[in-house]
Amino acid sequence: MCGIAGFLTRNASWGRSDLERMTEAIAHRGPDGSGHYAQAPVFLGHRRLSIIDVAAGAQPMTNETGTRWISYNGEVFNHASLRPALENAGHRYQTRCDTETILHAYEEYGPACVERFRGMFAFAIWDETEKTLFCARDRLGIKPFYYYWDGSLFAFASEIKALLTHPALSAAFDESLLPEYLAFGYTSDDRTLFKGIRKLMPGHHLRLRADEPDSFRIESYWDARPDATQPADGDDAYWIRECRRRLEENVEMRLMSDVPLGLFLSGGVDSSAITALVRRMAAGPVKTFSVGYEEAEFSELAYARQVANRLGTEHHEVVVGMEDFFDALPRLIWHEDEPITWPSSVSLHFVSMLAAKEVKVVLTGEGSDELFAGYNRYRFYQWNQHLGPAYRMLPEFVRGWLRTSIADSNLLSAKLRRKLGHTILGRGESVESLYLDNFYSAFSAEEQARLLPGAPVGAAYASFSRYWEAAAGRTPVGQMLYADQKTYLQELLMKQDQMSMSASIESRVPLLDHTFVEFAAAIPDRMKIRNGEAKYIFKKCVEDLLPPEIIYRRKMGFPTPLRSWLMDARNAPLLANLRNKEGLLASVIHMPEMEALLRRHQGGEVDATDRLWRLLNLQLWGDIFVTGRRKVDAPLLTRA
């Protein structure tokens, strides 16, 4: 696990010193060493976190003849099985590193090399002979790859902040993405909030010849399609047995390490199952790490402790308080490069710092919900779809009357109105209303219209809709899972990467091996949601590993006591920051609308926690990256 950066240009005024600034900006990703290849027109930089072949794996790395160079971030877990064929083809190894396997595989197979790799990766290879730069990102987007291309300069890096140190680049806000940010908290296509800076999308690679600007090409090499080799008539026992076999294979493969390894343990079924498997596979002690809050009702520490005690792990915990949380926020926005979407990013940073005292690699349970339909929204949307045909038999005026009555009724309790409002009875039937507005959007379309007068209608959902439509031939559950894997999961993985790397540790996600994703896509819906039980197949396949009270307990989803914190009188500096007329918000939103939202929230009329969190993060992001008004280490709250 490392950090990469570099650029390709014919401009002789840019050189090694610019490359060194780029790699220094991401030193936290690789505190064990740095390396630079600076031979115009290409400049490759690397920061190393030593995991495999600690003594001999320095980068940028070259082949036997010095004609090809690579800067690489990630782990290819099947590299040892690829090596014999490459050696038989005449390639000579100098190390035990997967880095060298990637380089030799590119020499042997060209761009198709990526189709042979199992793991997480982002890399750039310079081919001196062909004067070509080849860059690739893993299938799921576990490792990040950002780039800038203006027709003459191509620059890339693991993190945006490294790009911003290049003298040709500067931070500017892409305001066209504001509707999508307010709705989701992130962007789901290749654009970022920084104008001109893009993401190489998961499962894509790009090529650029140094002397041919028009040669710039990006191509897709993988998509999350069902494994066609799976039987169409497989019974329950087959699916459960095969799921367990593949789960064990994925976990065992990710134990590859020459340095200490541990696990993030939340006490939920995903991380607990992985911990149980590692406990069976590992030769020595297993270290686990958990994070919780001072407010017990929002903390899962008791569950994590229960699992750790049962499995006999060396368990470590950290508790986060309100001041810890908010004072860390500016620096963590700097680490993520964009506004933090979910408060759990902050907690993830703290548990990563805890783990870094003991290990350099952690395994996590990320991805299970997006493979096996673990979120409540999947069940609700499926239920709404089942109800749809009968509901549509009612005349339109009756349906309109029902929606209005549910929203305005004084006879229904607030709780019942809220629940009915999530059903087809209380909403429009479009995917935008029934799925996105219902379960994703912090700001409704009506609120956005007031907050962003003049913004294009539908701009918030355009990117998501493309993925939704691309999966139109699947079942409703399959369609939701595919779209979430392309959007929501990408942001989760970015959070996982940036927050673990903020503490200079590597995180691995066994559940997101691409072969497992393809297998999961082939599993019938009845094995994912059954009788209201989400992730049915996953829970069944680990029943011998964990007690029922862990497997079948109510999902908490890593909640944060943010609502009560935002109501706390000590948070006056946060609200003052939101209102600051010199901040980014004042230039892009209708401030009286935000003021009205604040008053209603403080008065208890509405719960605007998610909306205020989104606005606060955008304001802080603007202060740090765009206006430069805030230093990343300046605390948000005044300490007593």
XYZ file of C-alpha atoms in Angstrom:
640
model
C 0.000 0.000 0.000
C 1.510 3.240 -1.095
C 0.970 6.578 -2.768
C 1.694 7.332 -6.400
C 2.045 10.581 -8.345
C 3.526 11.773 -11.578
C 3.082 13.590 -14.842
C 3.806 13.467 -18.546
C 4.616 16.693 -20.375
C 6.786 18.264 -23.061
C 7.052 21.475 -21.040
C 10.711 21.677 -20.013
C 9.980 24.138 -17.188
C 8.468 21.378 -15.051
C 10.673 18.682 -13.592
C 11.912 16.675 -10.640
C 11.297 19.336 -7.988
C 7.613 19.463 -8.982
C 7.442 15.673 -8.751
C 9.020 15.721 -5.297
C 6.410 18.220 -4.058
C 3.657 15.952 -5.326
C 4.963 12.889 -3.503
C 5.707 14.865 -0.338
C 2.041 15.924 -0.200
C 1.066 12.263 0.256
C 3.930 11.207 2.543
C 1.352 9.779 4.971
C 0.524 7.105 2.403
C 4.107 5.872 2.396
C 6.209 6.810 5.422
C 8.725 4.001 4.795
C 10.395 5.567 1.772
C 10.114 7.596 -1.411
C 11.373 7.218 -4.950
C 11.411 9.225 -8.171
C 11.948 8.531 -11.847
C 12.581 11.802 -13.666
C 13.457 11.377 -17.311
C 11.586 13.870 -19.455
C 8.933 13.707 -20.733
C 7.760 11.383 -17.929
C 8.064 11.805 -14.164
C 6.966 8.994 -11.809
C 6.892 9.349 -8.024
C 6.215 6.922 -5.217
C 5.734 6.843 -1.441
C 6.152 3.393 0.072
C 4.371 1.603 2.896
C 6.345 -1.641 3.044
C 4.092 -4.720 3.155
C 5.600 -7.353 0.834
C 9.357 -7.918 0.354
C 10.180 -5.089 2.730
C 13.886 -5.067 1.791
C 13.680 -5.143 -2.009
C 10.399 -3.567 -3.106
C 11.375 0.075 -3.663
C 9.640 2.003 -6.447
C 9.489 3.294 -9.119
C 10.638 -0.152 -10.270
C 12.074 -1.093 -13.647
C 12.280 -4.234 -15.725
C 15.505 -6.120 -16.576
C 16.442 -3.774 -19.396
C 15.446 -0.446 -17.864
C 12.953 0.206 -20.668
C 9.767 0.101 -18.600
C 9.055 1.699 -15.217
C 6.140 1.346 -12.817
C 4.715 3.315 -9.889
C 2.079 1.223 -8.154
C -0.281 1.329 -5.188
C -2.107 -1.753 -3.940
C -1.867 -5.519 -3.635
C -2.294 -8.182 -6.320
C -3.079 -11.196 -4.173
C -2.617 -13.817 -6.888
C 0.768 -12.532 -8.034
C 2.619 -15.687 -6.940
C 0.404 -17.891 -9.129
C 1.028 -15.637 -12.144
C 4.796 -15.684 -11.712
C 5.679 -19.171 -13.087
C 4.143 -18.500 -16.510
C 5.960 -15.174 -16.719
C 9.285 -16.766 -15.768
C 8.725 -19.512 -18.326
C 8.191 -16.781 -20.914
C 11.667 -15.447 -20.123
C 11.010 -12.668 -17.617
C 13.641 -12.440 -14.886
C 12.619 -11.467 -11.344
C 14.766 -9.486 -8.919
C 12.250 -9.380 -6.004
C 9.306 -11.232 -4.441
C 7.035 -8.228 -5.008
C 3.714 -8.176 -6.789
C 4.952 -4.904 -8.308
C 7.345 -6.820 -10.500
C 4.622 -9.264 -11.561
C 2.463 -6.373 -12.777
C 5.362 -4.966 -14.778
C 6.258 -8.293 -16.385
C 2.589 -9.093 -17.034
C 2.242 -5.792 -18.893
C 5.298 -6.659 -20.966
C 3.833 -10.061 -21.776
C 0.125 -9.335 -22.202
C -0.144 -5.571 -22.757
C -3.241 -3.773 -21.402
C -4.997 -7.141 -21.029
C -2.701 -7.860 -18.082
C -5.226 -6.254 -15.735
C -7.730 -8.995 -16.507
C -5.427 -11.527 -14.798
C -5.052 -9.665 -11.497
C -7.069 -10.346 -8.345
C -6.733 -7.551 -5.874
C -6.734 -3.798 -5.462
C -4.489 -1.594 -7.523
C -3.796 1.712 -9.190
C -0.635 2.054 -11.224
C 1.174 3.877 -14.027
C 3.666 2.163 -16.368
C 5.990 4.125 -18.631
C 7.088 2.269 -21.742
C 10.256 3.987 -22.920
C 10.382 1.993 -26.140
C 6.840 2.884 -27.209
C 6.857 6.311 -25.495
C 3.524 5.319 -23.940
C 2.076 5.813 -20.471
C -0.390 3.108 -19.367
C -2.481 3.621 -16.230
C -5.056 1.309 -14.644
C -7.399 1.077 -11.663
C -8.837 -2.058 -10.067
C -12.298 -3.317 -10.931
C -14.138 -2.131 -7.816
C -12.236 1.108 -7.239
C -10.664 0.040 -3.960
C -7.555 2.082 -4.736
C -7.882 5.692 -5.931
C -6.527 7.267 -9.117
C -7.066 10.968 -9.835
C -5.831 12.758 -12.929
C -5.695 16.024 -14.861
C -5.438 16.248 -18.646
C -5.554 19.444 -20.696
C -4.138 18.176 -23.978
C -0.520 18.932 -23.098
C -0.090 18.012 -19.433
C -1.214 14.688 -17.969
C -0.805 14.506 -14.181
C -1.970 11.739 -11.831
C -1.916 10.922 -8.122
C -3.458 8.791 -5.391
C -4.883 11.927 -3.809
C -6.040 15.250 -5.233
C -3.864 17.273 -2.878
C -0.782 15.935 -4.648
C -2.095 17.182 -7.997
C -2.720 20.622 -6.534
C 0.986 21.055 -5.759
C 1.803 20.984 -9.474
C 2.415 24.569 -10.706
C -0.053 24.129 -13.600
C -2.995 23.287 -11.335
C -5.051 25.274 -8.860
C -8.140 24.567 -6.791
C -11.424 25.755 -8.271
C -14.921 24.622 -7.319
C -17.001 22.938 -10.039
C -20.361 24.472 -9.098
C -22.218 22.357 -11.650
C -21.853 19.424 -9.238
C -23.492 21.211 -6.313
C -26.973 19.673 -6.820
C -25.542 16.145 -6.816
C -23.381 16.909 -3.791
C -26.323 18.261 -1.793
C -28.400 15.205 -2.672
C -25.845 12.428 -2.184
C -22.792 14.009 -0.559
C -20.543 12.828 -3.392
C -20.234 12.710 -7.172
C -20.836 9.423 -8.945
C -19.259 9.986 -12.343
C -15.609 10.724 -13.122
C -15.743 14.371 -12.067
C -14.664 15.709 -8.686
C -15.605 18.946 -6.941
C -12.300 20.338 -8.232
C -12.759 21.744 -11.711
C -10.621 19.856 -14.219
C -9.618 17.014 -11.860
C -11.164 13.638 -12.610
C -11.187 10.059 -11.374
C -10.111 7.140 -13.491
C -13.232 5.085 -12.960
C -13.095 1.553 -11.478
C -12.472 -1.183 -14.013
C -10.904 1.244 -16.507
C -7.456 1.874 -17.914
C -5.995 4.671 -20.027
C -3.150 5.056 -22.509
C -1.329 8.129 -23.777
C 1.565 8.405 -26.213
C 3.972 11.182 -25.287
C 4.210 12.567 -28.826
C 0.525 12.136 -29.769
C -1.912 14.166 -27.619
C -4.837 12.802 -29.638
C -3.892 9.276 -28.525
C -5.420 9.775 -25.049
C -7.876 6.899 -24.563
C -9.839 5.537 -21.608
C -11.362 2.070 -21.886
C -13.439 -0.174 -19.629
C -12.116 -3.686 -19.037
C -14.638 -5.022 -16.472
C -18.201 -4.644 -15.285
C -20.096 -6.198 -12.381
C -21.978 -8.810 -14.366
C -23.313 -12.125 -13.028
C -20.973 -15.099 -13.200
C -22.339 -16.995 -16.193
C -20.900 -20.305 -14.968
C -23.293 -20.445 -12.008
C -26.236 -22.862 -12.336
C -29.607 -21.318 -13.059
C -31.315 -24.027 -10.983
C -28.992 -24.116 -7.983
C -30.777 -24.979 -4.741
C -30.329 -23.203 -1.401
C -27.690 -25.660 -0.206
C -25.549 -25.074 -3.291
C -25.588 -21.290 -2.982
C -24.809 -21.345 0.758
C -22.008 -23.876 0.348
C -20.440 -21.999 -2.579
C -20.712 -18.658 -0.781
C -18.843 -20.059 2.215
C -16.140 -21.644 0.032
C -15.496 -18.406 -1.799
C -15.575 -16.366 1.397
C -12.870 -18.553 2.932
C -10.760 -18.321 -0.225
C -11.001 -14.517 -0.285
C -10.063 -14.129 3.365
C -7.125 -16.545 3.159
C -5.797 -14.794 0.062
C -5.772 -11.455 1.891
C -3.641 -12.716 4.754
C -0.613 -12.271 2.477
C 1.743 -9.975 4.412
C 5.306 -9.663 5.659
C 4.222 -7.261 8.426
C 1.725 -7.458 11.344
C -1.945 -7.731 10.357
C -5.198 -7.131 12.260
C -8.935 -6.557 11.771
C -11.472 -3.796 12.232
C -14.262 -5.329 14.313
C -17.619 -3.555 14.631
C -19.500 -6.460 16.161
C -21.736 -6.773 13.089
C -22.010 -9.985 11.118
C -19.592 -8.991 8.316
C -16.508 -8.032 10.300
C -17.265 -10.703 12.914
C -17.414 -13.476 10.297
C -14.115 -12.382 8.751
C -12.521 -12.243 12.192
C -13.764 -15.766 12.968
C -12.244 -17.085 9.747
C -8.927 -15.347 10.329
C -8.859 -16.762 13.853
C -9.100 -20.265 12.341
C -6.484 -19.583 9.656
C -3.875 -17.536 11.513
C -0.957 -19.270 13.197
C -0.531 -16.676 15.939
C -2.582 -14.165 17.939
C -5.239 -12.127 16.108
C -5.545 -8.421 16.889
C -8.898 -6.643 16.589
C -9.731 -2.933 16.794
C -13.031 -1.173 17.528
C -14.294 2.382 17.909
C -17.283 3.732 19.783
C -18.746 6.871 21.344
C -19.194 8.166 24.859
C -22.961 8.026 24.183
C -23.649 4.320 24.775
C -26.797 4.136 22.635
C -24.695 4.947 19.551
C -21.801 2.652 20.383
C -21.325 -0.911 19.159
C -18.367 -1.544 21.442
C -20.288 -4.003 23.594
C -21.057 -6.172 20.557
C -17.480 -6.015 19.312
C -16.241 -6.940 22.789
C -18.629 -9.904 22.872
C -17.255 -11.221 19.570
C -13.648 -10.606 20.573
C -14.121 -12.470 23.848
C -15.806 -15.383 22.143
C -13.114 -15.683 19.474
C -10.208 -14.968 21.804
C -8.661 -12.036 19.952
C -6.298 -9.397 21.339
C -8.856 -6.633 21.410
C -8.289 -2.862 21.424
C -10.838 -0.040 21.709
C -10.997 3.718 21.319
C -13.827 6.010 22.435
C -14.509 9.255 20.550
C -16.065 12.318 22.171
C -17.701 15.360 20.598
C -14.642 17.606 20.793
C -12.365 14.862 19.454
C -14.755 14.398 16.558
C -15.152 18.012 15.457
C -11.585 19.110 16.106
C -10.359 16.337 13.812
C -12.829 17.198 11.055
C -10.793 19.824 9.107
C -7.733 17.598 8.866
C -9.847 14.646 7.782
C -11.511 16.705 5.049
C -7.953 17.449 3.910
C -7.220 13.729 3.911
C -10.368 12.881 1.933
C -9.787 15.821 -0.464
C -13.520 16.412 -0.710
C -16.271 17.033 1.866
C -16.828 14.060 4.153
C -20.052 12.334 3.217
C -20.590 10.198 6.311
C -19.694 11.003 9.922
C -18.358 7.449 10.246
C -15.270 8.587 8.310
C -14.152 10.397 11.432
C -14.578 7.306 13.574
C -12.734 5.247 10.981
C -9.783 7.602 11.282
C -9.651 7.159 15.049
C -9.770 3.366 14.892
C -7.099 3.465 12.168
C -4.855 5.511 14.434
C -5.448 2.945 17.162
C -4.598 0.044 14.863
C -1.461 1.769 13.559
C 0.121 1.352 16.996
C 0.021 -2.437 16.543
C -0.226 -3.396 12.835
C 0.348 -2.129 9.289
C -2.480 -4.061 7.576
C -6.154 -4.479 8.529
C -9.012 -6.488 7.066
C -12.494 -4.949 7.021
C -16.037 -6.134 6.296
C -16.867 -3.474 3.684
C -19.032 -4.482 0.731
C -21.373 -7.173 2.041
C -24.446 -4.937 2.108
C -23.945 -3.913 -1.535
C -23.503 -7.549 -2.637
C -26.233 -9.268 -0.636
C -28.846 -6.515 -0.117
C -28.125 -5.664 3.499
C -29.675 -2.204 3.724
C -33.311 -1.628 4.653
C -33.854 0.404 1.490
C -33.561 -2.747 -0.623
C -36.371 -4.467 1.260
C -38.542 -1.346 1.210
C -38.087 -0.757 -2.507
C -38.753 -4.433 -3.282
C -41.932 -4.279 -1.204
C -43.007 -1.074 -2.946
C -42.438 -2.699 -6.324
C -44.562 -5.684 -5.336
C -47.341 -3.332 -4.235
C -47.075 -1.248 -7.415
C -49.366 -3.167 -9.809
C -52.290 -3.183 -7.372
C -51.686 0.455 -6.407
C -51.726 1.565 -10.052
C -55.231 0.148 -10.437
C -56.466 3.051 -8.310
C -57.424 6.206 -10.230
C -54.786 8.935 -10.252
C -56.951 11.334 -8.207
C -57.253 8.681 -5.469
C -53.493 8.177 -5.420
C -52.967 11.937 -5.196
C -55.457 12.173 -2.348
C -53.640 9.372 -0.472
C -50.268 11.133 -0.799
C -51.678 14.416 0.431
C -53.595 12.807 3.290
C -50.554 10.907 4.556
C -48.408 14.033 4.452
C -50.932 16.368 6.117
C -53.058 14.136 8.349
C -53.500 15.124 11.991
C -55.060 11.737 12.742
C -51.836 9.795 12.099
C -48.896 9.900 14.462
C -45.683 11.509 13.212
C -43.995 8.101 13.311
C -46.718 6.466 11.211
C -46.740 9.380 8.745
C -42.971 8.989 8.355
C -43.233 5.234 7.738
C -46.075 5.577 5.246
C -44.129 8.357 3.566
C -41.487 5.783 2.636
C -44.056 3.629 0.816
C -45.601 3.921 -2.621
C -48.762 5.193 -0.893
C -47.053 8.398 0.167
C -44.694 9.041 -2.735
C -44.465 9.361 -6.488
C -43.760 6.154 -8.411
C -40.572 7.228 -10.207
C -37.214 5.845 -9.107
C -36.221 9.415 -8.226
C -39.069 9.675 -5.726
C -39.500 6.082 -4.560
C -35.790 5.251 -4.208
C -33.494 8.286 -4.349
C -35.543 10.974 -2.597
C -36.827 8.268 -0.280
C -33.528 6.842 0.970
C -30.596 8.894 -0.312
C -31.170 12.572 -0.780
C -30.444 14.883 2.126
C -32.073 17.796 0.297
C -35.301 17.092 -1.556
C -35.885 18.493 -5.028
C -38.092 21.221 -3.537
C -35.443 22.200 -0.984
C -32.756 22.274 -3.654
C -34.892 24.575 -5.776
C -35.053 27.034 -2.871
C -31.400 26.655 -1.906
C -30.050 26.757 -5.477
C -32.384 28.986 -7.484
C -31.687 28.517 -11.173
C -30.041 25.088 -10.858
C -31.003 22.670 -13.695
C -33.939 20.411 -12.801
C -32.823 16.790 -12.392
C -29.110 17.644 -12.265
C -28.713 15.836 -8.939
C -29.705 12.422 -10.257
C -28.284 12.339 -13.783
C -25.187 10.266 -12.973
C -27.039 7.732 -10.823
C -29.738 7.373 -13.459
C -27.203 6.251 -16.065
C -26.159 3.305 -13.906
C -29.762 2.534 -13.000
C -30.733 2.376 -16.645
C -27.663 0.285 -17.516
C -29.062 -2.455 -15.243
C -32.619 -2.184 -16.559
C -32.776 -5.873 -17.490
C -32.169 -7.081 -13.935
C -34.619 -7.646 -11.111
C -35.379 -4.616 -8.906
C -32.957 -5.954 -6.277
C -30.291 -6.600 -8.899
C -30.799 -3.137 -10.341
C -30.409 -1.485 -6.933
C -27.282 -3.464 -6.103
C -25.622 -2.709 -9.442
C -26.330 1.024 -9.204
C -25.120 1.142 -5.597
C -21.913 -0.704 -6.467
C -21.227 1.933 -9.113
C -22.048 4.938 -6.931
C -22.575 4.565 -3.180
C -19.940 1.851 -2.750
C -17.339 3.958 -4.549
C -17.619 6.641 -1.889
C -17.424 4.056 0.895
C -14.219 2.658 -0.580
C -12.703 6.106 -0.974
C -13.477 6.735 2.705
C -11.947 3.388 3.648
C -8.762 4.126 1.712
C -8.225 7.736 2.742
C -9.038 7.244 6.413
C -6.835 4.173 6.820
C -4.041 5.917 4.932
C -4.428 8.955 7.183
C -2.883 6.655 9.793
C -0.442 5.040 7.316
C -2.016 1.587 7.374
C -3.327 -0.611 4.571
C -6.958 -1.777 4.579
C -8.115 -4.861 2.683
C -11.681 -5.774 1.761
C -12.060 -9.574 1.326
C -15.722 -9.328 0.338
C -14.871 -7.255 -2.729
C -12.773 -9.725 -4.651
C -14.120 -9.265 -8.178
C -14.882 -12.972 -8.577
C -16.992 -12.807 -5.409
C -18.858 -9.772 -6.777
C -19.624 -11.677 -9.993
C -20.761 -14.677 -7.964
C -22.997 -12.509 -5.782
C -24.604 -10.950 -8.868
C -25.620 -14.444 -10.012
C -27.274 -15.377 -6.700
C -31.102 -15.297 -6.952
C -32.975 -12.645 -5.007
C -34.599 -15.246 -2.752
C -31.151 -15.933 -1.270
C -30.510 -12.261 -0.555
C -33.813 -11.196 1.002
C -36.064 -13.872 2.471
C -39.101 -13.257 4.674
C -37.769 -9.800 5.458
C -34.289 -11.075 6.428
C -31.575 -9.131 4.608
C -28.293 -10.813 3.556
C -29.946 -14.181 4.072
C -27.293 -16.221 2.242
C -24.354 -14.568 3.962
C -25.839 -15.090 7.393
C -26.636 -18.732 6.668
C -23.130 -19.457 5.416
C -21.488 -18.244 8.658
C -23.921 -19.741 11.201
C -21.268 -22.147 12.495
C -18.815 -19.287 13.112
C -20.868 -16.940 15.295
C -23.712 -16.990 17.824
C -27.223 -16.178 16.532
C -27.411 -13.035 18.650
C -24.549 -11.569 16.592
C -25.633 -12.871 13.175
C -29.275 -11.895 13.501
C -29.144 -8.814 15.677
C -30.656 -5.584 14.383
C -28.307 -3.713 12.068
C -27.070 -0.432 13.563
C -25.135 0.809 10.528
C -22.438 2.540 12.578
C -24.578 5.454 13.839
C -23.067 8.678 15.160
C -24.602 10.900 17.894
C -24.404 13.783 15.435
C -27.946 15.003 15.961
C -27.477 15.622 19.683
C -24.011 17.063 19.073
C -25.391 19.607 16.607
C -27.977 20.647 19.196
C -25.296 21.078 21.867
C -24.666 24.672 22.984
C -20.915 24.092 22.749
C -21.279 23.906 18.986
C -21.856 27.635 18.489
C -18.537 27.897 16.539
C -19.849 25.389 13.998
C -22.985 27.405 13.327
C -20.973 30.617 13.154
C -18.775 28.964 10.555
C -21.829 28.056 8.475
C -23.047 31.652 8.531
C -19.695 33.198 7.623
C -20.238 35.478 4.626
C -16.633 35.040 3.490
C -17.006 31.297 3.143
C -17.809 29.269 0.040
C -21.486 28.776 0.938
C -22.312 32.467 0.721
C -21.211 32.484 -2.905
C -23.101 29.413 -4.086
C -26.356 29.021 -2.104
C -29.298 31.184 -1.073
C -28.224 32.010 2.494
C -31.673 33.041 3.833
C -32.887 29.518 3.032
C -30.025 28.040 5.068
C -30.786 30.440 7.924
C -34.400 29.286 7.920
C -33.267 25.659 8.022
C -30.971 26.383 10.970
C -33.759 28.096 12.916
C -36.179 25.218 12.317
C -33.540 22.671 13.374
C -32.605 24.555 16.551
C -36.281 25.030 17.347
C -36.934 21.306 17.055
C -39.372 21.691 14.146
C -37.291 19.464 11.840
C -34.322 17.152 12.100
C -31.898 18.732 9.634
C -28.825 16.836 10.850
C -27.933 15.340 7.476
C -28.469 18.621 5.661
C -26.447 20.683 8.115
C -23.659 18.095 8.071
C -23.491 18.358 4.287
C -23.383 22.154 4.350
C -20.810 22.264 7.145
C -18.478 19.939 5.273
C -18.790 21.924 2.057
C -18.000 25.115 3.933
C -14.931 23.605 5.605
C -13.770 22.062 2.321
C -14.015 25.470 0.687
C -12.115 27.093 3.563
C -9.286 24.564 3.270
C -8.913 24.073 -0.476
C -10.580 26.974 -2.296
C -10.387 30.149 -0.205
C -7.499 29.064 2.031
C -9.210 30.628 5.062
C -8.638 27.664 7.384
C -5.565 25.734 8.428
C -6.178 22.012 8.586
C -4.976 21.707 12.191
C -7.118 24.554 13.542
C -9.728 23.054 15.953
C -13.384 23.730 15.245
C -14.466 23.912 18.861
C -13.047 26.040 21.631
C -11.671 23.742 24.301
C -12.641 24.360 27.911
